[in-house]
CSV table of C-alpha atoms and ligand atoms in Angstrom, one decimal:
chain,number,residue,atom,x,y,z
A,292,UNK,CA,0.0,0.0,0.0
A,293,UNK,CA,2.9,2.2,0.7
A,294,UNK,CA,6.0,3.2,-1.3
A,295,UNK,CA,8.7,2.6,1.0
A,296,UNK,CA,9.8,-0.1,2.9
A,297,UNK,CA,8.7,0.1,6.6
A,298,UNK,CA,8.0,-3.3,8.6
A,299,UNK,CA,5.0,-5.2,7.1
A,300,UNK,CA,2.7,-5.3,10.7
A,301,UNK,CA,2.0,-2.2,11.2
A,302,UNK,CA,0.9,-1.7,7.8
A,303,UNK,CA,-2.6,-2.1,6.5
A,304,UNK,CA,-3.2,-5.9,5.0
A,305,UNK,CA,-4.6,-6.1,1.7
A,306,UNK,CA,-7.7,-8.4,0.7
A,307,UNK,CA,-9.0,-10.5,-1.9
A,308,UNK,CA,-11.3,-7.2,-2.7
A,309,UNK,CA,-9.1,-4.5,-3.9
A,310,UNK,CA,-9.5,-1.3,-2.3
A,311,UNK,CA,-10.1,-3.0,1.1
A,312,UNK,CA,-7.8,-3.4,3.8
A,313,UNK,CA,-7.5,-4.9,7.1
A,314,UNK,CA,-5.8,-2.7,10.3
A,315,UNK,CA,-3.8,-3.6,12.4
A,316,UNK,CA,-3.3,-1.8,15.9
A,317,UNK,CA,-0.6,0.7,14.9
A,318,UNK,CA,-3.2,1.6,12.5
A,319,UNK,CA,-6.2,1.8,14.7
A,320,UNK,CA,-3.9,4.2,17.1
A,321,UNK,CA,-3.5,6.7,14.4
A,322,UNK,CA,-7.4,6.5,14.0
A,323,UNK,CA,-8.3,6.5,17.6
A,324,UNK,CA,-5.7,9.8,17.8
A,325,UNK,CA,-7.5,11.7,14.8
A,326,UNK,CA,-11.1,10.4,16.7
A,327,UNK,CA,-9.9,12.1,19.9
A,328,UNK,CA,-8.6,15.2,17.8
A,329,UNK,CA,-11.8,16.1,15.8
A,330,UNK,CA,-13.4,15.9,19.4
A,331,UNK,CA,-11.4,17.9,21.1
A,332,UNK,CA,-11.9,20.7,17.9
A,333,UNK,CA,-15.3,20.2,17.9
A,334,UNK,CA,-16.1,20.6,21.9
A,335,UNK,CA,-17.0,24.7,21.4
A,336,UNK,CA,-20.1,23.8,19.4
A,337,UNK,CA,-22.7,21.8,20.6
A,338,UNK,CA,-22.5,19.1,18.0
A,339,UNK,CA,-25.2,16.1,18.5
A,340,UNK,CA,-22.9,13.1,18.0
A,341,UNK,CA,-24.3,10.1,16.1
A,342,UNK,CA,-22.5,6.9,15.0
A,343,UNK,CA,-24.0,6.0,11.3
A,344,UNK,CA,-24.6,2.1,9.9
A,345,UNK,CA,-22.4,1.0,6.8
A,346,UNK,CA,-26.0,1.2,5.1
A,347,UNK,CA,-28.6,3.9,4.5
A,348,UNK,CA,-32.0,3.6,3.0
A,349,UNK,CA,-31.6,3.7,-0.8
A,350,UNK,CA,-34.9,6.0,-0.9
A,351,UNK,CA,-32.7,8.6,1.1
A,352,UNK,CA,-30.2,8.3,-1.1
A,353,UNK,CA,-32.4,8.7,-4.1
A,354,UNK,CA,-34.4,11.4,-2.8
A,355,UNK,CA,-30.6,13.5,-2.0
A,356,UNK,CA,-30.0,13.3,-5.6
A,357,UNK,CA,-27.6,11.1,-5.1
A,358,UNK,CA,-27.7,8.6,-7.8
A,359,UNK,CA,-28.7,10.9,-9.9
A,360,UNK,CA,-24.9,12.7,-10.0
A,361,UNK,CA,-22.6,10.0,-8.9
A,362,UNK,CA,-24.0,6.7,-10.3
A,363,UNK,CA,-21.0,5.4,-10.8
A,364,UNK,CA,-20.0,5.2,-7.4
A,365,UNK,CA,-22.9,3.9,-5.8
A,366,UNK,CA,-22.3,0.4,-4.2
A,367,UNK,CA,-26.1,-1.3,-4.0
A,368,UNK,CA,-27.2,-4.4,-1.6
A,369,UNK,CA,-29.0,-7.3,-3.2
A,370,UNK,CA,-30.7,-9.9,-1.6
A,371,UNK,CA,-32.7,-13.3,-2.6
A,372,UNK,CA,-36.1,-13.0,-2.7
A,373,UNK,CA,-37.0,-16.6,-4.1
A,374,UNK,CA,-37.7,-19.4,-2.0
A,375,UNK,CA,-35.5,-22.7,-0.7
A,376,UNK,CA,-36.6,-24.5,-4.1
A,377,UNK,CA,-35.8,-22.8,-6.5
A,378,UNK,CA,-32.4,-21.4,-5.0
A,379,UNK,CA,-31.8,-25.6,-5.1
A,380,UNK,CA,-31.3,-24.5,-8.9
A,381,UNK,CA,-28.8,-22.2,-8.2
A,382,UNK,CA,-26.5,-23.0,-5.8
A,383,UNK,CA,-24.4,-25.2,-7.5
A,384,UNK,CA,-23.7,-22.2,-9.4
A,385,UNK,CA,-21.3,-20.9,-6.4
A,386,UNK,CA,-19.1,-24.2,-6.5
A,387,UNK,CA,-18.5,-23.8,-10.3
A,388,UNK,CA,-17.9,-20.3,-10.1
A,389,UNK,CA,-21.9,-19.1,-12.2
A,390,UNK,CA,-23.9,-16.3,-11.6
A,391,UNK,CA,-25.5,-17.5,-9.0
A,392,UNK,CA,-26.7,-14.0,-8.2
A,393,UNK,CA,-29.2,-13.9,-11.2
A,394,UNK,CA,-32.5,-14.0,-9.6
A,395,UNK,CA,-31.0,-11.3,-7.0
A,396,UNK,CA,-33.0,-8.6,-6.8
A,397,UNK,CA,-32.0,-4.8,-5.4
A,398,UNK,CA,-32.8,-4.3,-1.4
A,399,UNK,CA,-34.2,-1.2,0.2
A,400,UNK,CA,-30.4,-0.2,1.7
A,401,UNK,CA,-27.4,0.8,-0.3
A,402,UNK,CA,-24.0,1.2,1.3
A,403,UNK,CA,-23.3,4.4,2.6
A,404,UNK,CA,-21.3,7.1,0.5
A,405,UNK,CA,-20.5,9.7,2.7
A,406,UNK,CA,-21.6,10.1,6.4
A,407,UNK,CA,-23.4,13.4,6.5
A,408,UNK,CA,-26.7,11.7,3.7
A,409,UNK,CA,-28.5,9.9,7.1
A,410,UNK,CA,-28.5,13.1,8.7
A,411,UNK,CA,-30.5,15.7,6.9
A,412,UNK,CA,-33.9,13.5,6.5
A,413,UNK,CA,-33.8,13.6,10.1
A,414,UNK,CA,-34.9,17.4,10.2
A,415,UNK,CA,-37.5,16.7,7.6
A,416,UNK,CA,-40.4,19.5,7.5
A,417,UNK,CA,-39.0,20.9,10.6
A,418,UNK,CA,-38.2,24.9,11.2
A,419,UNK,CA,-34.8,25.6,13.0
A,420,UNK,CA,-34.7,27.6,15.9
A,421,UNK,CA,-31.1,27.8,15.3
A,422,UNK,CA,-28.7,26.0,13.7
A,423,UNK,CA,-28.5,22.1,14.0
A,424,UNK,CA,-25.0,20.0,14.2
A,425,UNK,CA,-24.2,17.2,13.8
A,426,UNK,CA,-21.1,14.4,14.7
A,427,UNK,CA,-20.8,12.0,12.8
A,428,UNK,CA,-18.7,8.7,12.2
A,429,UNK,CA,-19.1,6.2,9.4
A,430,UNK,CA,-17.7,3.5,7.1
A,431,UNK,CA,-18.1,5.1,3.7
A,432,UNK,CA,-18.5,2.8,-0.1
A,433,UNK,CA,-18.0,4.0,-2.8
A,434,UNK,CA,-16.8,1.7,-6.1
A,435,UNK,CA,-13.6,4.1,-6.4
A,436,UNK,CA,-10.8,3.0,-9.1
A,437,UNK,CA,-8.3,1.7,-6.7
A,438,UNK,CA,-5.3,0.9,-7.9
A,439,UNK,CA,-3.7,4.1,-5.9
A,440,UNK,CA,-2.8,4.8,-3.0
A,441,UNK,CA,-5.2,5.9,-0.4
A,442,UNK,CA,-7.7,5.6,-3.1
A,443,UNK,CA,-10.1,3.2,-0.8
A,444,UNK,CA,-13.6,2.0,-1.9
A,445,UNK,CA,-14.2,1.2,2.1
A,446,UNK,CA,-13.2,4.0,4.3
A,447,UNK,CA,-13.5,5.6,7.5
A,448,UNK,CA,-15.4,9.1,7.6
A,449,UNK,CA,-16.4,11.7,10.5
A,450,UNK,CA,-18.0,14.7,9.4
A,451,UNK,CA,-19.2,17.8,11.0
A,452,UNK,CA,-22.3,19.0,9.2
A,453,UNK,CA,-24.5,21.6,10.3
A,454,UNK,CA,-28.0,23.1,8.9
A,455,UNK,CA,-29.1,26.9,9.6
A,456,UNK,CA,-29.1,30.1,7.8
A,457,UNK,CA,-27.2,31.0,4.6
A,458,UNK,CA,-25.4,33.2,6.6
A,459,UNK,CA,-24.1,31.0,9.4
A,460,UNK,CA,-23.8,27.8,6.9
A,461,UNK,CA,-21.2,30.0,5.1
A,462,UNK,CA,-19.8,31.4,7.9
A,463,UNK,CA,-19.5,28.0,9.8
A,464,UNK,CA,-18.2,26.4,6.4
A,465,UNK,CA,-15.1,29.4,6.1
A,466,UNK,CA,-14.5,28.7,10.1
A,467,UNK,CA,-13.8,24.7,10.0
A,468,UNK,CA,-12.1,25.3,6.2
A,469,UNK,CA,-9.1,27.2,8.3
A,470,UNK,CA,-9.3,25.3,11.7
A,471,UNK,CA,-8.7,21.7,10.3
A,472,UNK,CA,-6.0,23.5,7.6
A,473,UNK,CA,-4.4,24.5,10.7
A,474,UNK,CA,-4.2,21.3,12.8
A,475,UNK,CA,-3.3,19.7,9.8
A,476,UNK,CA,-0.3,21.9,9.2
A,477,UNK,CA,0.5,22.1,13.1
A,478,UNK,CA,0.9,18.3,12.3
A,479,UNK,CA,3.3,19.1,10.0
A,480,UNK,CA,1.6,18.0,7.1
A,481,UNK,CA,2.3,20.3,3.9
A,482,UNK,CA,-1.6,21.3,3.2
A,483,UNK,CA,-2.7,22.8,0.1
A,484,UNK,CA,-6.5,23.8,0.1
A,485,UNK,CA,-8.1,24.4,-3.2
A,486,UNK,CA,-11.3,24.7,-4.5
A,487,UNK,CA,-12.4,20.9,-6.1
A,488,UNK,CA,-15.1,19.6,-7.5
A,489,UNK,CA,-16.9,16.3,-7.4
A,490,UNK,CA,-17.3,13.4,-9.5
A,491,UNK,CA,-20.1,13.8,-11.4
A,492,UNK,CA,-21.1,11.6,-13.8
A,493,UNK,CA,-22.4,11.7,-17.2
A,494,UNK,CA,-23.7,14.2,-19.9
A,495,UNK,CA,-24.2,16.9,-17.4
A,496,UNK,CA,-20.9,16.7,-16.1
A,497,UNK,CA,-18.8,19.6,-16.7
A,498,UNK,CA,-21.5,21.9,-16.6
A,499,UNK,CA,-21.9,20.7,-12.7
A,500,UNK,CA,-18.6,20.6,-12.0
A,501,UNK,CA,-17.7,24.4,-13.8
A,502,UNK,CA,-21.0,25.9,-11.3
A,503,UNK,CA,-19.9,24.2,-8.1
A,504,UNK,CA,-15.8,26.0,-9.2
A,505,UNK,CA,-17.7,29.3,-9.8
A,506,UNK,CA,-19.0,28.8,-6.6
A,507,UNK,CA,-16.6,27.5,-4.4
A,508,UNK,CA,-19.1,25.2,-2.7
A,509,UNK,CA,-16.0,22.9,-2.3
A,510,UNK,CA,-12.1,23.0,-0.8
A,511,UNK,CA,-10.3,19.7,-0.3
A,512,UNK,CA,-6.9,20.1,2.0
A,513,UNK,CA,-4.6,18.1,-0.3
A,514,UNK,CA,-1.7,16.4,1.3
A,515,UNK,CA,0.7,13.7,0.1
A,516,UNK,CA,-0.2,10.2,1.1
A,517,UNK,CA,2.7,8.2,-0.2
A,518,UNK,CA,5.7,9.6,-2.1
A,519,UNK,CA,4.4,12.1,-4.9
A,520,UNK,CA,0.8,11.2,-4.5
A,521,UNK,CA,-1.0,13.9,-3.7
A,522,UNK,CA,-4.7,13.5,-2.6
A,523,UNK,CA,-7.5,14.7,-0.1
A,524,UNK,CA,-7.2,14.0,3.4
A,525,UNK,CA,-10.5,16.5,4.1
A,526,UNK,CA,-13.0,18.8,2.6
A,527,UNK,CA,-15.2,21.5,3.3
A,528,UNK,CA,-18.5,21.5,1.8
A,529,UNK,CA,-21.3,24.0,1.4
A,530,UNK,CA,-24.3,22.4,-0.2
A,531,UNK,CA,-26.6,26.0,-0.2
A,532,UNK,CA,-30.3,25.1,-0.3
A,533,UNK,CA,-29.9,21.4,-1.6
A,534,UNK,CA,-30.8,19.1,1.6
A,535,UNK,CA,-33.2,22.2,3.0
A,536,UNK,CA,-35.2,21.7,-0.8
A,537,UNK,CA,-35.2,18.0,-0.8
A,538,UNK,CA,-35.7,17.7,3.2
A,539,UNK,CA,-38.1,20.6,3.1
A,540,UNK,CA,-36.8,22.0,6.3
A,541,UNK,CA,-36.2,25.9,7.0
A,542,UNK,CA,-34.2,28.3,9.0
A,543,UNK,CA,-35.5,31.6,9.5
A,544,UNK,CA,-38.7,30.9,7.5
A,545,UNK,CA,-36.1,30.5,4.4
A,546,UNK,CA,-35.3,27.1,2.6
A,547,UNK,CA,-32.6,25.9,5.0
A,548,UNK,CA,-28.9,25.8,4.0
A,549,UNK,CA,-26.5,22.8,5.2
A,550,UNK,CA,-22.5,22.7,4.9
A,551,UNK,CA,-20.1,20.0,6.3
A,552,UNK,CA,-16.6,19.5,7.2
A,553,UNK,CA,-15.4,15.8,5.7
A,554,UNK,CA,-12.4,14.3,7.6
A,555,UNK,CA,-10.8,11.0,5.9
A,556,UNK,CA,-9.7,8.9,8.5
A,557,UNK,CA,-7.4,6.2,6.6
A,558,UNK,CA,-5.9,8.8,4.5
A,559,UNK,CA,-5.0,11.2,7.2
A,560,UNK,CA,-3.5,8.4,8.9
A,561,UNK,CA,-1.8,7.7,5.1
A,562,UNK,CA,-0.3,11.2,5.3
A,563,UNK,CA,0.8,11.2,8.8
A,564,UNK,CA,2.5,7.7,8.2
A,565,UNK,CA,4.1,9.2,5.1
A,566,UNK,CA,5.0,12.3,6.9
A,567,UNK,CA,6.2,10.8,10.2
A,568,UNK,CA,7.2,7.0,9.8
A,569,UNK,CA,4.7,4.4,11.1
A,570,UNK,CA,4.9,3.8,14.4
A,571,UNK,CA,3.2,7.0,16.6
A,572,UNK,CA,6.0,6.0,19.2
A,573,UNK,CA,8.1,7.6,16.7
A,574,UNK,CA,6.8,10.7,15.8
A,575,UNK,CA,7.4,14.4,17.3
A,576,UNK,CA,5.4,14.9,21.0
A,577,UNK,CA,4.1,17.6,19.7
A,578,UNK,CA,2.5,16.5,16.7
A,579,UNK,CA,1.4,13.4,18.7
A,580,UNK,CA,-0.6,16.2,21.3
A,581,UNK,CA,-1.4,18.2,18.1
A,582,UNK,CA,-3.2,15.6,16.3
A,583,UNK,CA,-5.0,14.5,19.6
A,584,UNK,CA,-6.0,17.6,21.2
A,585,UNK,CA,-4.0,18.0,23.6
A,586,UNK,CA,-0.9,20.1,22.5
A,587,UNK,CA,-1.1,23.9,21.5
B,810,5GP,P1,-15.8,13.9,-0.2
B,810,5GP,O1,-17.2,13.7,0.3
B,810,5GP,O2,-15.2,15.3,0.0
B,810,5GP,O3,-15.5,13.3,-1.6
B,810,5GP,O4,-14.9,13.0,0.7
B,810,5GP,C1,-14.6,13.3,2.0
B,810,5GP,C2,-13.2,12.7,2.4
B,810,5GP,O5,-13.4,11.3,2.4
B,810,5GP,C3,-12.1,13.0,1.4
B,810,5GP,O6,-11.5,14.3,1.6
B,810,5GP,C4,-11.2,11.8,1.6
B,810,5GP,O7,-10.3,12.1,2.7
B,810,5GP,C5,-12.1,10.7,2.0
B,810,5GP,N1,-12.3,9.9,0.8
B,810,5GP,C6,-13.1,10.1,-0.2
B,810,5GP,N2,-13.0,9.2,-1.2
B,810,5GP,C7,-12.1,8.3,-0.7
B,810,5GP,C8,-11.5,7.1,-1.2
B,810,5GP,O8,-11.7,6.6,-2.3
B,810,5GP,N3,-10.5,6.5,-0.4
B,810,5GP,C9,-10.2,7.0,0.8
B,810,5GP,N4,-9.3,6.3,1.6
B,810,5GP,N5,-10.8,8.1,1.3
B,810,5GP,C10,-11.7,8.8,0.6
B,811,ZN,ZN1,-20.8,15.7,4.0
């Protein structure tokens, strides 16, 4: 998974699946430290935490518009529907290597792509006093290409994601853009932030991707993950009246506004490791109290 040649355990172990990896415990510590880190950022808000299932309803995920931009990395849960014997017809079709998935039919979950989705039907048809936020920690799917290096297609996500006013949704988007630059840097990672885009897919592509430039809805803070590979490790997201239009919740009697602040756990971790060596034992104190919360 990694460039250069550090000892194999405390490494992440590929699988069978590409783009999935087991962790060990050096690993998890890096995780556990970012965990503890976001926290500790997060503690001068009053951010309702919620940990998020692997799966979301597939009607949510519809209704967000999701599969309508970003079909292409939608990972979708099947199940059989038929009955014991006519799946006797079938299952010698797993020895031999068949399709023994044919009768298969698509289920009323899909995997999660990003942890903030479960979070905005929740203030459905609802009028905000003030501003709602969120905490949220997830394993993310999506069916990413990958062959590089901290490109996952399971990963680790917590967001901060709040829902309010135009005003503070902007405001609140500009705030956590510079805070996580800065513990990122005071990490000593080498951060660039840059306005990105995201994958849409199909005819309507460019067209998407130009307006959300011209807007600067989205920054990613780009570090290096391994060698010259250069990817994000977080972004910063303001999504304007999307969620509030679907969701059909307001904030001030206006269509409410949502933004969120996407951390990537595994390829922080990826950029820390290439940064610092492997093993947190080895790295600076004060990046170490940094990262966790606890330092300057
Ligand atoms: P976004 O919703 O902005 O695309 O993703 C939020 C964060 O999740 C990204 O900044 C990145 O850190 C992480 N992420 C997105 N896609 C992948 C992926 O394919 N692999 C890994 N390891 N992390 C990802
Ligand atoms: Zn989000």
């Amino acid at each position: 998974m990694l460039d250069h040649a550090v000892a194999e355990d405390l490494l992440p172990l590929s699988t069978e699946a590409a783009g999935v990896y087991l962790f060990g415990e050096n690993f998890e510590e890096i995780i556990g430290l970012l965990r503890r880190g976001i926290t500790a950022m997060a503690a001068a808000e009053p951010f309702r935490r919620l940990t998020i299932p692997p799966v979301i309803s597939r009607r949510t995920i519809e209704r967000a518009g999701y599969v309508g931009s970003f079909p292409q990395l939608l990972g979708t849960v099947h199940s059989y529907p038929g009955d014991g014997r006519s799946w006797g017809k079938l299952s010698p079709l797993v020895e031999s290597g068949g399709d023994w998935y044919r009768d298969h039919t698509i289920s009323d979950v899909v995997l999660l792509p990003a942890a903030c989705y479960p979070v905005y039907p929740t203030l459905e048809g609802r009028e905000l006093a003030g501003p709602a936020r969120f905490h949220v920690d997830a394993t993310c799917f999506r069916q990413e290409a990958s062959s590089e290096t901290g490109r996952l297609r399971s990963f680790r996500m917590v967001e901060l994601v709040t829902a309010g006013t135009p005003d503070h949704c902007a405001s609140w988007r500009e705030r956590w853009l510079a805070r996580v630059g800065e513990w990122l840097s005071a990490a000593g990672l080498s951060v660039s932030v840059e306005v990105a885009d995201d994958p849409f897919f199909g005819p309507g592509r460019k067209l998407f991707q130009e307006a959300q430039r011209l807007q600067e809805l989205k920054f990613e803070l780009r570090v290096a993950v391994s060698g010259d590979t250069v990817q994000a490790i977080a972004s910063a997201n303001y999504h304007k009246e999307h969620f509030g239009e679907v969701f059909e919740f307001t904030a001030g009697g206006e269509v409410g506004h949502t933004a969120c602040t996407a951390f990537g756990l595994e390829r922080i971790a990826l950029a820390l490791i290439n940064a610092h060596g492997p093993a947190v034992r080895d790295w600076p104190a004060e990046v170490v109290a940094v990262l966790g919360g606890t330092g300057a």
